């Protein structure tokens, strides 16, 4: 997965460090939100069962 992200960020943000940083931050925030939601769901399921 990491090579795909590097290729995406490097390919679309060529020449612009600001765009590369922006894409990287969006990626990291997306991962954070996804795993947070999955953790909340797993915690809730653990309490229910």
CSV table of C-alpha atoms in Angstrom, one decimal:
chain,number,residue,atom,x,y,z
A,1,UNK,CA,0.0,0.0,0.0
A,2,UNK,CA,2.8,2.4,0.8
A,3,UNK,CA,4.3,2.3,-2.8
A,4,UNK,CA,0.9,3.1,-4.2
A,5,UNK,CA,0.6,6.2,-1.9
A,6,UNK,CA,4.1,7.3,-2.7
A,7,UNK,CA,3.4,7.0,-6.4
A,8,UNK,CA,0.1,8.8,-6.1
A,9,UNK,CA,1.5,11.7,-4.1
A,10,UNK,CA,4.6,11.9,-6.2
A,11,UNK,CA,2.8,11.7,-9.5
A,12,UNK,CA,0.1,14.2,-8.8
A,13,UNK,CA,2.1,16.7,-6.8
A,14,UNK,CA,5.1,16.9,-9.1
A,15,UNK,CA,6.9,20.2,-8.6
A,16,UNK,CA,4.7,21.4,-5.8
A,17,UNK,CA,5.8,20.6,-2.3
A,18,UNK,CA,2.6,22.2,-0.9
A,19,UNK,CA,0.4,19.8,-2.9
A,20,UNK,CA,2.5,16.8,-1.8
A,21,UNK,CA,2.2,17.8,1.9
A,22,UNK,CA,-1.6,18.4,1.4
A,23,UNK,CA,-2.1,15.0,-0.2
A,24,UNK,CA,-0.1,13.3,2.5
A,25,UNK,CA,-2.0,15.0,5.3
A,26,UNK,CA,-5.4,14.0,3.7
A,27,UNK,CA,-4.1,10.4,3.5
A,28,UNK,CA,-3.0,10.3,7.1
A,29,UNK,CA,-6.2,12.0,8.3
A,30,UNK,CA,-8.3,9.5,6.3
A,31,UNK,CA,-6.4,6.6,7.9
A,32,UNK,CA,-6.9,8.1,11.3
A,33,UNK,CA,-10.6,8.5,10.9
A,34,UNK,CA,-11.1,5.1,9.4
A,35,UNK,CA,-9.2,3.2,12.1
A,36,UNK,CA,-10.9,5.3,14.8
A,37,UNK,CA,-14.3,4.4,13.5
A,38,UNK,CA,-13.3,0.8,13.2
A,39,UNK,CA,-12.1,0.8,16.8
A,40,UNK,CA,-15.3,2.4,18.1
A,41,UNK,CA,-17.3,-0.2,16.3
A,42,UNK,CA,-15.1,-3.1,17.6
A,43,UNK,CA,-15.4,-1.7,21.2
A,44,UNK,CA,-19.2,-1.4,20.9
A,45,UNK,CA,-19.4,-4.9,19.6
A,46,UNK,CA,-17.3,-6.2,22.4
A,47,UNK,CA,-19.7,-4.7,24.9
A,48,UNK,CA,-22.8,-6.0,23.2
A,49,UNK,CA,-21.6,-9.6,23.0
